[in-house]
XYZ file of C-alpha atoms in Angstrom:
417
model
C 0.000 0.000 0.000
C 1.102 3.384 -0.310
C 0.831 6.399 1.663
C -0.197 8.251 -1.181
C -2.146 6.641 -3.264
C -4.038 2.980 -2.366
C -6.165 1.203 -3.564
C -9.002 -1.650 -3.143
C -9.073 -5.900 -3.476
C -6.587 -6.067 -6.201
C -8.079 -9.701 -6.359
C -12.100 -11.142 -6.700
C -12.338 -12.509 -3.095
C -15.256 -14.325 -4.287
C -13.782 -16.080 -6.861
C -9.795 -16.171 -6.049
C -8.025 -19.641 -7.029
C -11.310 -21.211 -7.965
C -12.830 -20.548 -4.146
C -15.470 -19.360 -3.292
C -16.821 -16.493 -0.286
C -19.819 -18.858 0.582
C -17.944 -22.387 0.038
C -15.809 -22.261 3.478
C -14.904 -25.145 5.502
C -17.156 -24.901 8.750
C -14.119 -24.316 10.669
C -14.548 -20.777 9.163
C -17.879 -20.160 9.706
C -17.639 -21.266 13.167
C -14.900 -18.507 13.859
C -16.518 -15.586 12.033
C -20.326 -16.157 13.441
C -18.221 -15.953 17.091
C -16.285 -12.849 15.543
C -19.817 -11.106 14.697
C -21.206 -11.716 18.470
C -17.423 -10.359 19.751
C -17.827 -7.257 17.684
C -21.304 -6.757 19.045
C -19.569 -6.660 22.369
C -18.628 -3.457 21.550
C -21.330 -1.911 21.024
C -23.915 -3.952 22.583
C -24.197 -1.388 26.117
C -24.937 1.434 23.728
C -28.579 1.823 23.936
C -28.749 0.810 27.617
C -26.658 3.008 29.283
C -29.174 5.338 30.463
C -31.361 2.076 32.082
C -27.800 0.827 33.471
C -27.409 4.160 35.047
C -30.922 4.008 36.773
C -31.599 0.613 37.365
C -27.858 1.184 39.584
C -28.355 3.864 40.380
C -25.328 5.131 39.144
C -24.238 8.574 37.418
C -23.344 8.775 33.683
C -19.703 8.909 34.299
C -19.699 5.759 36.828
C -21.497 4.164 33.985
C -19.290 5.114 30.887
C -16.995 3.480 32.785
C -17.832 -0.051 31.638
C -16.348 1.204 28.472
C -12.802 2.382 30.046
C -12.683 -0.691 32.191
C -13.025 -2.636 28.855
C -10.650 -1.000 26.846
C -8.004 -0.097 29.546
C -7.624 -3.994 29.849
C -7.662 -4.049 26.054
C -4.863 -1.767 25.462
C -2.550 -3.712 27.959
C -3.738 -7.016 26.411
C -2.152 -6.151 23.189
C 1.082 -6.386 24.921
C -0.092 -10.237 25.358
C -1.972 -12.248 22.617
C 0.891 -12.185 20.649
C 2.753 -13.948 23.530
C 0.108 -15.905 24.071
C -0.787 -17.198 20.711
C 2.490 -17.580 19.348
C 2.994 -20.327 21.891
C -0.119 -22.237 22.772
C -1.415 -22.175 19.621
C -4.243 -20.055 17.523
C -7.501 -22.367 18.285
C -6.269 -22.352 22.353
C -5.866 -18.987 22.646
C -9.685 -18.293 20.817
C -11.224 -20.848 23.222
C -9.461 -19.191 25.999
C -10.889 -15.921 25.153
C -14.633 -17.415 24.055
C -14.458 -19.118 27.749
C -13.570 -15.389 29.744
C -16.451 -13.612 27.600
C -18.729 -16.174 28.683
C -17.850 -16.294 32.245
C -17.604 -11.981 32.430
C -20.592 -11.183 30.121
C -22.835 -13.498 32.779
C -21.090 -12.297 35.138
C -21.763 -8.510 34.258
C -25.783 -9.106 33.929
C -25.846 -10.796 37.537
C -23.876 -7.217 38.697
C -25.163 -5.558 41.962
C -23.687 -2.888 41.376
C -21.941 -0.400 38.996
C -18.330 -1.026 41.065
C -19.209 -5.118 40.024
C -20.271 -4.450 36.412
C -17.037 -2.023 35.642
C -14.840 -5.135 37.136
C -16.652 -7.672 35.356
C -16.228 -5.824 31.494
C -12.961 -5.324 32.095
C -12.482 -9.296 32.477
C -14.842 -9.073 29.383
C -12.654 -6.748 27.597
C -9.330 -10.026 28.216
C -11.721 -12.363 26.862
C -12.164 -10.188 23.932
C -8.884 -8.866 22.880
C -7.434 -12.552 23.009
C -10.503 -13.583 20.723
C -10.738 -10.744 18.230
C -6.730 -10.243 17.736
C -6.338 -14.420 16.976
C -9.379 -14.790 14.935
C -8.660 -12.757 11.547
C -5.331 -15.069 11.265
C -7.451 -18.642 12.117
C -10.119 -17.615 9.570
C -7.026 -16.693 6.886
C -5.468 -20.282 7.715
C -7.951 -22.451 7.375
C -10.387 -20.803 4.871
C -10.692 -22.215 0.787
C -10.603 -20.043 -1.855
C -7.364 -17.862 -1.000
C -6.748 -14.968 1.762
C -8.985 -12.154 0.225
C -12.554 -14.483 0.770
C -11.254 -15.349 4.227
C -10.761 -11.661 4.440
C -14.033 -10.012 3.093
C -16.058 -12.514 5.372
C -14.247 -11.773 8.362
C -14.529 -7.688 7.575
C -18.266 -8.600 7.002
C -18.626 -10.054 10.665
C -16.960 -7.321 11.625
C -19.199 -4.693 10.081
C -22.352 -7.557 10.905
C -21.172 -7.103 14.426
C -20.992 -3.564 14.971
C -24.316 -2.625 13.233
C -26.033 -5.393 15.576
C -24.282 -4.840 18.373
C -26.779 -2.131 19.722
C -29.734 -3.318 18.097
C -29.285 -6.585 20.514
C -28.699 -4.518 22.913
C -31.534 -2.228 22.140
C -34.303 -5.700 21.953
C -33.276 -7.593 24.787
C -32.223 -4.175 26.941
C -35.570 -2.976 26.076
C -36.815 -5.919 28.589
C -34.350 -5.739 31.526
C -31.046 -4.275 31.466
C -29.292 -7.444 32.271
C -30.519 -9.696 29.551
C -28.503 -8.391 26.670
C -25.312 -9.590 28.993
C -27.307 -13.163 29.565
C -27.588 -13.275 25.491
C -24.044 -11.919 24.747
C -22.913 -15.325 27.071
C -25.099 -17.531 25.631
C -24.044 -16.825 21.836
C -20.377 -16.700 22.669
C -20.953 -20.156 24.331
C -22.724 -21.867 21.428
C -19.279 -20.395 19.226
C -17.455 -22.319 21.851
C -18.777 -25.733 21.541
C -18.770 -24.985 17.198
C -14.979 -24.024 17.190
C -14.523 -26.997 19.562
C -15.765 -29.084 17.382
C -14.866 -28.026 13.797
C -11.498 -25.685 13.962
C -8.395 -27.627 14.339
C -4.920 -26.432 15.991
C -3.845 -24.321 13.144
C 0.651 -23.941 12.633
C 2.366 -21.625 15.021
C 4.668 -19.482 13.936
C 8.431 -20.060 13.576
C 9.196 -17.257 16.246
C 7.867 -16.777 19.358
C 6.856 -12.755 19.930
C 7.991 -11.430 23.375
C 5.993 -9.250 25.191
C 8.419 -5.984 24.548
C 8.144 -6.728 20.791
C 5.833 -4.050 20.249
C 6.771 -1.223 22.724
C 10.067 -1.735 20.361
C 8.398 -1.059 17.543
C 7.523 1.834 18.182
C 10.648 3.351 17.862
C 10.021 3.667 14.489
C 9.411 7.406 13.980
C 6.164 6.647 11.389
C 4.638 4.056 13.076
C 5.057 6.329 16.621
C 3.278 9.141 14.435
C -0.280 6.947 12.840
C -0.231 5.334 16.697
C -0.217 9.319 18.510
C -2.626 10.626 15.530
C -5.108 7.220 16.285
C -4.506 8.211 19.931
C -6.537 11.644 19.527
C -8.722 10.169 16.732
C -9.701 7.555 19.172
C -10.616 10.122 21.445
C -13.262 11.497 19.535
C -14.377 7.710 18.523
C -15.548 7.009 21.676
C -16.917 10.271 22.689
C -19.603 9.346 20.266
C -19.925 6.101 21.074
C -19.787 6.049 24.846
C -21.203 9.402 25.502
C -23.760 10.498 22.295
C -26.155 7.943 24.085
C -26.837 10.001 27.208
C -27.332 13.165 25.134
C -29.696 11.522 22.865
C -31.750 10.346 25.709
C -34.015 7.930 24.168
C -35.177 4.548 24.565
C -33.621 1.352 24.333
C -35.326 0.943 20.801
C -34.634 4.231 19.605
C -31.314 4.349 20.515
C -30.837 0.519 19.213
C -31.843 1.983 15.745
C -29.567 4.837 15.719
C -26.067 3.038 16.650
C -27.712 0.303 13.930
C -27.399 3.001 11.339
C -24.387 4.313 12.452
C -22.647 0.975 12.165
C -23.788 0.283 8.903
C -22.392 3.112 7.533
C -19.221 2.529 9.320
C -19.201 -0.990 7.560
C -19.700 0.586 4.230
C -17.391 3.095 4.136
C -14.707 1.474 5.914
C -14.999 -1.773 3.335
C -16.535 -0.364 0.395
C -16.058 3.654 0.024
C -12.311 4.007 1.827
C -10.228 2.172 -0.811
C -11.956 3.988 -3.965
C -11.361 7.437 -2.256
C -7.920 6.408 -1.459
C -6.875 4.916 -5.241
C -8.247 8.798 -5.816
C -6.999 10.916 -3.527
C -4.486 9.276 -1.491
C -4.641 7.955 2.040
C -3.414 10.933 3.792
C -5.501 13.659 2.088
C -8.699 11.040 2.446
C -7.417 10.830 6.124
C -6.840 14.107 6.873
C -10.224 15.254 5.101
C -12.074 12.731 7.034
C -10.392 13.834 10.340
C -11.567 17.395 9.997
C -14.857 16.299 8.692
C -15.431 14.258 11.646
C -14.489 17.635 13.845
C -16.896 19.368 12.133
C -19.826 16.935 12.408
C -18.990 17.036 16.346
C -19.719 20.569 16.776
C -22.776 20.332 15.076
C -23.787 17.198 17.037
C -22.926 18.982 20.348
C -24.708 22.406 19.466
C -27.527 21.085 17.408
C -31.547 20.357 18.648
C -31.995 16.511 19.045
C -32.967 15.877 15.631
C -29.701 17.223 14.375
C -27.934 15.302 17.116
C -29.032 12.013 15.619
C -28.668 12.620 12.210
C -24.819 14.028 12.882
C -24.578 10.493 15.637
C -25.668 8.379 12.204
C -23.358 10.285 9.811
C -20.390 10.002 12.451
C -20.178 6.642 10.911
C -19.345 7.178 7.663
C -15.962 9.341 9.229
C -14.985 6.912 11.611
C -15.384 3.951 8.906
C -12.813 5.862 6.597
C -10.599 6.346 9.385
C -10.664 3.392 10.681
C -9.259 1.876 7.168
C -6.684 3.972 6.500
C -5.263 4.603 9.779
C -5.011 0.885 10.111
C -3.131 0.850 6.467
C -0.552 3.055 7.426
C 0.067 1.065 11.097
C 0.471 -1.978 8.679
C 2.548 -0.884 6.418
C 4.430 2.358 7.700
C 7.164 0.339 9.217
C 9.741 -2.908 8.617
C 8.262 -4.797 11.733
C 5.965 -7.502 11.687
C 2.857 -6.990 10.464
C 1.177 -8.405 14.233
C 3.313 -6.605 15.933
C 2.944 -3.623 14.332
C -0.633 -3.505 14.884
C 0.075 -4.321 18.284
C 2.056 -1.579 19.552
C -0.119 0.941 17.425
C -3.126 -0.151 19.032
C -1.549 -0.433 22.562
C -1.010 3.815 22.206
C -4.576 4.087 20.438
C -6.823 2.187 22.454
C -5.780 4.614 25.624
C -7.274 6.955 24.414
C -10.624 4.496 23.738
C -10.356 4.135 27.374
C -9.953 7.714 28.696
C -12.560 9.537 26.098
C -15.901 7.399 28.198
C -14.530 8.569 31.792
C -13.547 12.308 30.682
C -16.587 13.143 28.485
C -19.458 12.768 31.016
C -16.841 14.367 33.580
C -16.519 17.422 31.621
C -19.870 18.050 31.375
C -20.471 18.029 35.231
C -17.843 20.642 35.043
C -19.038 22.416 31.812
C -22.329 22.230 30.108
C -23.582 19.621 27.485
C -21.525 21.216 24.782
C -17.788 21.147 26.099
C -17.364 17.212 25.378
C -18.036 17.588 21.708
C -15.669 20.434 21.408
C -13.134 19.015 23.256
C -13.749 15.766 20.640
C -13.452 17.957 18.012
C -10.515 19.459 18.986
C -9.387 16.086 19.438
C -9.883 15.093 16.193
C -8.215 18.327 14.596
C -5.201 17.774 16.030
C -5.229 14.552 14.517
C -5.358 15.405 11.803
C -2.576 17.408 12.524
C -0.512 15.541 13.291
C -1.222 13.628 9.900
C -0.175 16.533 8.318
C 3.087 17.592 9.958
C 4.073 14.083 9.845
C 3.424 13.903 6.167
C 6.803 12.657 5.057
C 7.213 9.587 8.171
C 3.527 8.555 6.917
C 4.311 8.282 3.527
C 5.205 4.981 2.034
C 6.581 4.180 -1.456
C 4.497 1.355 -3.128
C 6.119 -1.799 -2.881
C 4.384 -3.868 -5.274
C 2.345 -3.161 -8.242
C -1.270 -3.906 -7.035
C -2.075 -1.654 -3.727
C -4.018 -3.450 -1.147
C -6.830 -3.065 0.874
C -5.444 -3.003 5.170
C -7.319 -6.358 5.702
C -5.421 -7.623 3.492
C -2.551 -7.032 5.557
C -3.974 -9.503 8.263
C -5.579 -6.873 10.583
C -8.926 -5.068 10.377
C -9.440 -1.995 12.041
C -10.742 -3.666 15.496
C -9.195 -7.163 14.862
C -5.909 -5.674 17.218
């Protein structure tokens, strides 16, 4: 890929080497119906914060919490699935982390009380990281049909998983706040038992990856540079997605339907509409432009009546699905370390900031007003962009190869590490 210009599938993933996207061994299927219901994870406590918050009795900030508790643990875990998987093996280290969802995610709907819920995602978020980060390179190994079928289907669960996410949330939440944590536990149990019984060990790699291995690489000045930029980006991710909720107000239902939307639009333009705009108009201008846009739709969000707040919390989407592509692109490819640990110590710096945004946003408005978290998002998301910008020439890569790739085909999706 290249920092100026990329591109999309340089192959047909539905037809590469005679395979097929639909003719996968169940192995496959097994692993990417499990990654859909671990993307849903994410955001499955979307539309019931609010009911959280009262049936705990528990301010907005306690309860954005279950998000910083989640991804605090997931930022540190990126230190150790590499370790992990690189030595007991790929289909050991998913069953490990299909076996802590289950056990948290019950857990976390038998809470009594906001302190035991924020403990209980954050053995949740473990379970997670060790699932998602391992599952992208066991549904490569043992698909048919070549690496960019494997690929599309697993960036399909992805984008499957983060539409549905809140709209599970949204049905079973609508009931009693603790069902849609009975549900998650359930579905991650059935994917259990399947990738018990259908996925086989799959070949570890030749070298073993040490813990440090990605705190090392970011040494490198470019890779340093996408993970600070993703950092701030980051920031403004999860303002919308931990705090918009609260704002918006609404019912389980409501809300269910507008994260849907928004994650549909995040699927499409982070699959579909982010490699045409970058074969066009290069990854850094498309990144940069996307950055700002995102800023802008912020302020309008945070300002705006309610109607306009939902319609900017939809369209956030479409920004944080370009983003998400290309910032992942330039972690992959930016420097000469491994592509796994790459993504590893990028999202190690990023996913601090995925923790800190839930805590600080409802905090600054019990300071503030209602307004301040969406400019301080914004601004967020400005310097971002930046950063992009005065780091041009460390972000830029030369093409390598004649055909530019899409970043999944690199090995990582945008929440796989």
């Amino acid at each position: 890929m290249s920092g100026t210009k990329s591109g999309g599938h340089a192959d047909d993933p539905f037809q590469e080497g005679g395979g097929s996207l639909l003719r996968q061994p169940k192995a496959v299927w097994a692993t990417a119906g499990a990654s859909v219901v671990a993307f849903m994870g994410i955001g499955l406590v979307d539309p019931i914060l609010p009911s959280i918050a009262r049936g705990l009795r528990a301010s907005n900030s306690q309860v954005s919490l279950l998000f910083t508790s989640y991804f605090l643990i997931t930022a540190f875990a990126m230190l150790v699935t590499g370790f992990v998987s690189s030595r007991i093996g790929g289909r050991r280290t998913l069953l490990a982390g299909l076996a802590l969802v289950v056990v948290f995610a019950a857990l976390s709907g038998m809470s009594g009380s906001v302190g035991e819920l924020v403990g209980f995602r954050a053995g949740w978020g473990l379970g997670n990281a060790l699932f998602v980060s391992t599952s992208l390179a066991v549904i490569v190994g043992a698909a048919a049909g070549g690496s960019a079928a494997a690929i599309l289907l697993y960036e399909s669960a992805l984008g499957l998983g983060m539409a549905c996410g809140p709209l599970l949330g949204a049905i079973l939440g609508d009931m009693k706040w603790r069902y849609p944590f009975f549900g998650t536990a359930v579905l991650m149990a059935i994917g259990f038992v399947a990738i018990t019984a259908f996925l086989k060990e799959q070949p570890r790699p030749a070298r073993k990856t040490s813990l440090l291995d990605p705190l090392r690489a970011l040494g490198h000045g470019g890779l340093a540079s996408a993970a600070v930029a993703a950092f701030f980006y980051n920031y403004a991710f999860f303002t919308v997605l931990a705090f918009t909720p609260f704002v918006l107000d609404m019912s389980p239902y409501s809300s269910g339907g507008v994260f849907f939307a928004w994650g549909v639009l995040l699927a499409v333009f982070s699959v579909l509409v982010a490699p045409r705009l970058q074969h066009r108009f290069g990854s850094l201008k498309v990144l940069g432009g996307s950055l700002l846009l995102l800023a802008a739709d912020l302020l309008v969000l945070g300002y705006g009546d309610h109607t306009t707040a939902v319609v900017c919390t939809v369209l956030s989407g479409a920004f944080i699905g370009l983003n998400n592509t290309v910032f992942t692109e330039l972690a992959l490819g930016v420097s000469d370390a491994p592509r796994p640990v790459a993504s590893a110590g990028y999202n190690f710096v990023r996913w601090f900031a995925a923790a800190a945004a839930p805590f600080l946003a409802p905090k600054i408005e019990e300071w503030t007003d209602l307004h301040v978290p969406f400019v301080v998002a914004a601004a967020a998301a400005v310097v971002g962009a930046g950063i992009v910008a005065v780091r041009r020439r460390a972000l830029t890569i030369e093409a390598a190869e004649p055909a530019p790739r899409h970043a999944a085909q690199d090995g990582v999706s945008a929440f796989a590490n």
